[in-house]
């Protein structure tokens, strides 16, 4: 099938590349000329494991094309995925101006039946607004269907998540659209959940908010564990074995970050407020997430005493491993708090340093290697659980540090082992 993907951000590129793996021909559209020119040369604007090779192979096989013209895409694809950005406004509400612009352009160039699939994370009722816009701007009344097909991809493992999803959610109002969408995903072995359009839109916000809630719940428990000397990992294991609860997303740490959870929570709270429901539960989820970072800095302060004139080494800047994404990364907030208290910060991350430099610039010193960043430091602070850090030679680490203090924001090290080696070790809730 010929499929068009409008918006070559993270979701659009992963979706486009994976659809070619399912045997479809895909045209990816973006209004950013520079980006499209780079993509035509096989240069991707984002880091995602395996994505570059998928894209370049698909291009060589003439299964993936790039263009800046929506009209070309509308002629090409029977199915049109809309994956443009929906960034948060200052109010927390999602900015849907790009979605509207794309809907107008689709309407103006549509000559025969099309299925327009909203994949960007959008507020409930956006599907209705897209349909209304297309009806308004398509003067010849060409038939079309709107589908809501939320994505559940995690950065760093997005290709795997696309090809092996737990479920595919399709919000559609006609049998014709359902049939087309079944065809799109024919080769993927996963249950397809057909819903109405509004329910599908809600599922995305509901799922991300619930996962954030799980994290904030375990982070709140970590505060209790710290105060009574219990181990939050054992508590999570004990709870997680109950199938009704599940162990996933019960890892305590420095809080959730990234471009999804913080943004989607704010958007969902705003949507609820607008329709007259005060979603207090989610407001507390946000509050716990913010407090978790402040409490973590307190933990560092307790370990080294005055932060003023101390050097702290931060390992890990990305909001999670296997990505260079630092959007809403806990590391950025924690580093800012450390700097405010007068600490000198040295940092290392395997792939996110270039992005971090754009925000933190000269304020901190970036190391060439983890070891390079810890020379003479008063404490080593771990904020992203990269595999590379698990392999550190801890004897060497101890020699390099001025004082052997490790504060592990991701509970990735074996505290007992490190304490036996003479480190002062503190985890989160353990
Ligand atoms: C998240 C969802 O997991 C995806 O299903 C969804 O498609 C995506 O948002 C999106 O809306 O596009 P992602 O933001 O890539 O994916 O990352 P996650 O793996 O979910 O992690 C989010 C944050 O939670 C990270 O900062 C991570 O460190 C933190 N986290 C996760 C914890 O602190 N504890 C946990 O137990 C799990």
CSV table of N, CA, C and O in Angstrom, one decimal, residues 86-147:
chain,number,residue,atom,x,y,z
A,86,UNK,N,3.0,18.6,18.5
A,86,UNK,CA,1.9,19.3,19.2
A,86,UNK,C,2.5,19.8,20.5
A,86,UNK,O,2.2,19.3,21.6
A,87,UNK,N,3.4,20.8,20.4
A,87,UNK,CA,4.2,21.3,21.6
A,87,UNK,C,3.2,21.9,22.6
A,87,UNK,O,2.2,22.4,22.3
A,88,UNK,N,3.7,21.9,23.9
A,88,UNK,CA,2.8,22.6,24.9
A,88,UNK,C,2.9,24.1,24.8
A,88,UNK,O,3.9,24.7,24.6
A,89,UNK,N,1.7,24.8,25.0
A,89,UNK,CA,1.7,26.2,25.1
A,89,UNK,C,2.1,26.5,26.6
A,89,UNK,O,2.2,25.6,27.4
A,90,UNK,N,2.3,27.8,26.9
A,90,UNK,CA,2.7,28.1,28.3
A,90,UNK,C,1.6,27.7,29.3
A,90,UNK,O,1.9,27.3,30.4
A,91,UNK,N,0.3,27.6,28.8
A,91,UNK,CA,-0.8,27.1,29.7
A,91,UNK,C,-0.7,25.6,30.0
A,91,UNK,O,-1.5,25.1,30.8
A,92,UNK,N,0.1,24.9,29.2
A,92,UNK,CA,0.1,23.4,29.4
A,92,UNK,C,-0.7,22.8,28.3
A,92,UNK,O,-0.5,21.6,28.0
A,93,UNK,N,-1.6,23.5,27.7
A,93,UNK,CA,-2.5,23.0,26.6
A,93,UNK,C,-1.6,22.7,25.4
A,93,UNK,O,-0.7,23.4,25.1
A,94,UNK,N,-2.0,21.7,24.6
A,94,UNK,CA,-1.2,21.4,23.4
A,94,UNK,C,-1.5,22.4,22.3
A,94,UNK,O,-2.7,22.7,22.1
A,95,UNK,N,-0.5,22.8,21.6
A,95,UNK,CA,-0.7,23.7,20.4
A,95,UNK,C,-1.0,22.9,19.2
A,95,UNK,O,-0.1,22.1,18.7
A,96,UNK,N,-2.2,23.0,18.7
A,96,UNK,CA,-2.6,22.2,17.5
A,96,UNK,C,-2.6,23.0,16.2
A,96,UNK,O,-3.2,22.5,15.2
A,97,UNK,N,-1.9,24.1,16.2
A,97,UNK,CA,-1.9,24.9,14.9
A,97,UNK,C,-1.4,24.1,13.8
A,97,UNK,O,-1.8,24.3,12.6
A,98,UNK,N,-0.3,23.3,14.0
A,98,UNK,CA,0.3,22.5,12.9
A,98,UNK,C,-0.7,21.5,12.4
A,98,UNK,O,-0.8,21.2,11.2
A,99,UNK,N,-1.5,20.9,13.3
A,99,UNK,CA,-2.4,19.8,12.9
A,99,UNK,C,-3.5,20.5,12.0
A,99,UNK,O,-3.9,19.9,11.0
A,100,UNK,N,-3.9,21.7,12.4
A,100,UNK,CA,-5.0,22.4,11.6
A,100,UNK,C,-4.4,22.7,10.2
A,100,UNK,O,-5.1,22.5,9.2
A,101,UNK,N,-3.2,23.2,10.2
A,101,UNK,CA,-2.6,23.6,8.9
A,101,UNK,C,-2.5,22.4,7.9
A,101,UNK,O,-2.8,22.5,6.8
A,102,UNK,N,-2.1,21.3,8.5
A,102,UNK,CA,-1.9,20.1,7.7
A,102,UNK,C,-3.3,19.7,7.2
A,102,UNK,O,-3.5,19.3,6.0
A,103,UNK,N,-4.3,19.7,8.1
A,103,UNK,CA,-5.7,19.3,7.7
A,103,UNK,C,-6.2,20.2,6.5
A,103,UNK,O,-6.8,19.7,5.6
A,104,UNK,N,-5.9,21.5,6.6
A,104,UNK,CA,-6.3,22.4,5.5
A,104,UNK,C,-5.6,22.0,4.2
A,104,UNK,O,-6.3,21.9,3.2
A,105,UNK,N,-4.3,21.7,4.3
A,105,UNK,CA,-3.6,21.4,3.1
A,105,UNK,C,-4.1,20.0,2.5
A,105,UNK,O,-4.1,19.9,1.3
A,106,UNK,N,-4.4,19.1,3.4
A,106,UNK,CA,-4.8,17.8,2.9
A,106,UNK,C,-6.2,18.0,2.1
A,106,UNK,O,-6.4,17.5,1.0
A,107,UNK,N,-7.0,18.8,2.8
A,107,UNK,CA,-8.4,19.1,2.2
A,107,UNK,C,-8.3,19.7,0.8
A,107,UNK,O,-9.0,19.3,-0.1
A,108,UNK,N,-7.3,20.6,0.7
A,108,UNK,CA,-7.2,21.3,-0.6
A,108,UNK,C,-6.7,20.4,-1.7
A,108,UNK,O,-6.9,20.7,-2.9
A,109,UNK,N,-5.9,19.4,-1.4
A,109,UNK,CA,-5.4,18.5,-2.5
A,109,UNK,C,-6.0,17.2,-2.6
A,109,UNK,O,-5.6,16.4,-3.5
A,110,UNK,N,-7.0,16.9,-1.8
A,110,UNK,CA,-7.6,15.5,-1.8
A,110,UNK,C,-8.5,15.3,-3.1
A,110,UNK,O,-9.5,16.1,-3.3
A,111,UNK,N,-8.2,14.3,-3.9
A,111,UNK,CA,-9.0,14.1,-5.1
A,111,UNK,C,-9.8,12.8,-5.1
A,111,UNK,O,-10.8,12.6,-5.8
A,112,UNK,N,-9.4,11.9,-4.1
A,112,UNK,CA,-10.2,10.6,-4.0
A,112,UNK,C,-10.2,10.2,-2.5
A,112,UNK,O,-9.4,10.8,-1.7
A,113,UNK,N,-10.9,9.1,-2.2
A,113,UNK,CA,-11.0,8.7,-0.8
A,113,UNK,C,-9.7,8.6,-0.1
A,113,UNK,O,-8.8,7.9,-0.6
A,114,UNK,N,-9.6,9.1,1.1
A,114,UNK,CA,-8.4,9.0,1.9
A,114,UNK,C,-8.7,8.7,3.3
A,114,UNK,O,-9.8,9.1,3.8
A,115,UNK,N,-7.8,7.9,4.0
A,115,UNK,CA,-7.9,7.7,5.4
A,115,UNK,C,-6.9,8.6,6.1
A,115,UNK,O,-5.7,8.4,5.8
A,116,UNK,N,-7.3,9.5,6.9
A,116,UNK,CA,-6.4,10.4,7.6
A,116,UNK,C,-6.2,10.0,9.0
A,116,UNK,O,-7.2,10.0,9.8
A,117,UNK,N,-5.0,9.6,9.3
A,117,UNK,CA,-4.8,9.0,10.6
A,117,UNK,C,-4.0,9.9,11.5
A,117,UNK,O,-2.9,10.3,11.2
A,118,UNK,N,-4.6,10.2,12.7
A,118,UNK,CA,-3.9,11.1,13.6
A,118,UNK,C,-3.1,10.2,14.5
A,118,UNK,O,-3.6,9.4,15.3
A,119,UNK,N,-1.8,10.4,14.5
A,119,UNK,CA,-0.9,9.7,15.3
A,119,UNK,C,-0.2,10.5,16.4
A,119,UNK,O,0.3,10.0,17.4
A,120,UNK,N,-0.2,11.8,16.1
A,120,UNK,CA,0.4,12.8,17.1
A,120,UNK,C,-0.5,12.6,18.4
A,120,UNK,O,-1.6,12.3,18.3
A,121,UNK,N,0.2,12.9,19.5
A,121,UNK,CA,-0.6,12.9,20.8
A,121,UNK,C,-1.4,14.2,20.8
A,121,UNK,O,-0.9,15.3,20.9
A,122,UNK,N,-2.8,14.0,20.7
A,122,UNK,CA,-3.6,15.2,20.7
A,122,UNK,C,-4.7,15.1,21.7
A,122,UNK,O,-5.1,14.0,22.2
A,123,UNK,N,-5.3,16.2,22.1
A,123,UNK,CA,-6.4,16.2,23.1
A,123,UNK,C,-7.6,15.5,22.5
A,123,UNK,O,-7.8,15.5,21.2
A,124,UNK,N,-8.4,14.9,23.4
A,124,UNK,CA,-9.7,14.3,22.9
A,124,UNK,C,-10.5,15.3,22.2
A,124,UNK,O,-10.5,16.5,22.5
A,125,UNK,N,-11.2,14.9,21.1
A,125,UNK,CA,-12.0,15.7,20.2
A,125,UNK,C,-11.3,16.4,19.1
A,125,UNK,O,-11.8,17.1,18.3
A,126,UNK,N,-9.9,16.1,19.0
A,126,UNK,CA,-9.2,16.7,17.9
A,126,UNK,C,-9.6,16.1,16.6
A,126,UNK,O,-9.7,16.7,15.5
A,127,UNK,N,-9.9,14.8,16.6
A,127,UNK,CA,-10.4,14.1,15.4
A,127,UNK,C,-11.6,14.8,14.8
A,127,UNK,O,-11.7,15.0,13.6
A,128,UNK,N,-12.5,15.1,15.6
A,128,UNK,CA,-13.7,15.8,15.2
A,128,UNK,C,-13.3,17.2,14.5
A,128,UNK,O,-13.9,17.5,13.5
A,129,UNK,N,-12.4,17.8,15.1
A,129,UNK,CA,-12.0,19.2,14.6
A,129,UNK,C,-11.3,19.0,13.2
A,129,UNK,O,-11.5,19.8,12.3
A,130,UNK,N,-10.5,17.9,13.1
A,130,UNK,CA,-9.8,17.6,11.8
A,130,UNK,C,-10.9,17.4,10.7
A,130,UNK,O,-10.9,17.9,9.6
A,131,UNK,N,-11.9,16.5,11.1
A,131,UNK,CA,-12.9,16.2,10.1
A,131,UNK,C,-13.7,17.4,9.7
A,131,UNK,O,-13.9,17.6,8.5
A,132,UNK,N,-14.0,18.3,10.7
A,132,UNK,CA,-14.8,19.5,10.4
A,132,UNK,C,-13.9,20.4,9.4
A,132,UNK,O,-14.5,20.9,8.5
A,133,UNK,N,-12.6,20.5,9.7
A,133,UNK,CA,-11.8,21.4,8.9
A,133,UNK,C,-11.7,20.8,7.5
A,133,UNK,O,-11.8,21.6,6.5
A,134,UNK,N,-11.6,19.5,7.3
A,134,UNK,CA,-11.5,18.9,6.0
A,134,UNK,C,-12.8,19.1,5.2
A,134,UNK,O,-12.8,19.6,4.0
A,135,UNK,N,-13.9,18.9,5.9
A,135,UNK,CA,-15.2,19.2,5.2
A,135,UNK,C,-15.3,20.6,4.8
A,135,UNK,O,-15.8,20.9,3.7
A,136,UNK,N,-14.8,21.5,5.6
A,136,UNK,CA,-14.9,23.0,5.3
A,136,UNK,C,-14.1,23.4,4.1
A,136,UNK,O,-14.5,24.2,3.3
A,137,UNK,N,-12.9,22.8,4.0
A,137,UNK,CA,-11.9,23.2,3.0
A,137,UNK,C,-11.9,22.4,1.7
A,137,UNK,O,-11.3,22.8,0.8
A,138,UNK,N,-12.5,21.2,1.8
A,138,UNK,CA,-12.6,20.4,0.6
A,138,UNK,C,-13.9,20.7,-0.1
A,138,UNK,O,-14.9,20.1,0.2
A,139,UNK,N,-13.8,21.5,-1.1
A,139,UNK,CA,-15.0,22.0,-1.8
A,139,UNK,C,-15.7,21.0,-2.6
A,139,UNK,O,-16.9,21.1,-2.8
A,140,UNK,N,-15.0,19.9,-3.0
A,140,UNK,CA,-15.7,18.9,-3.9
A,140,UNK,C,-16.3,17.7,-3.1
A,140,UNK,O,-16.7,16.7,-3.7
A,141,UNK,N,-16.2,17.8,-1.8
A,141,UNK,CA,-16.8,16.8,-0.9
A,141,UNK,C,-16.4,15.4,-1.2
A,141,UNK,O,-17.2,14.4,-1.3
A,142,UNK,N,-15.1,15.2,-1.3
A,142,UNK,CA,-14.5,13.9,-1.5
A,142,UNK,C,-14.7,13.1,-0.2
A,142,UNK,O,-14.4,13.7,0.9
A,143,UNK,N,-15.0,11.8,-0.3
A,143,UNK,CA,-15.2,11.1,1.0
A,143,UNK,C,-13.9,10.8,1.7
A,143,UNK,O,-12.8,10.7,1.0
A,144,UNK,N,-13.9,10.8,2.9
A,144,UNK,CA,-12.7,10.5,3.7
A,144,UNK,C,-13.1,10.0,5.1
A,144,UNK,O,-14.2,10.1,5.5
A,145,UNK,N,-12.1,9.4,5.8
A,145,UNK,CA,-12.3,8.9,7.1
A,145,UNK,C,-11.2,9.5,8.0
A,145,UNK,O,-10.0,9.5,7.6
A,146,UNK,N,-11.5,9.8,9.2
A,146,UNK,CA,-10.5,10.1,10.2
A,146,UNK,C,-10.3,8.9,11.1
A,146,UNK,O,-11.3,8.3,11.6
A,147,UNK,N,-9.1,8.7,11.4
A,147,UNK,CA,-8.8,7.6,12.4
A,147,UNK,C,-7.8,8.1,13.4
A,147,UNK,O,-7.0,8.9,13.1
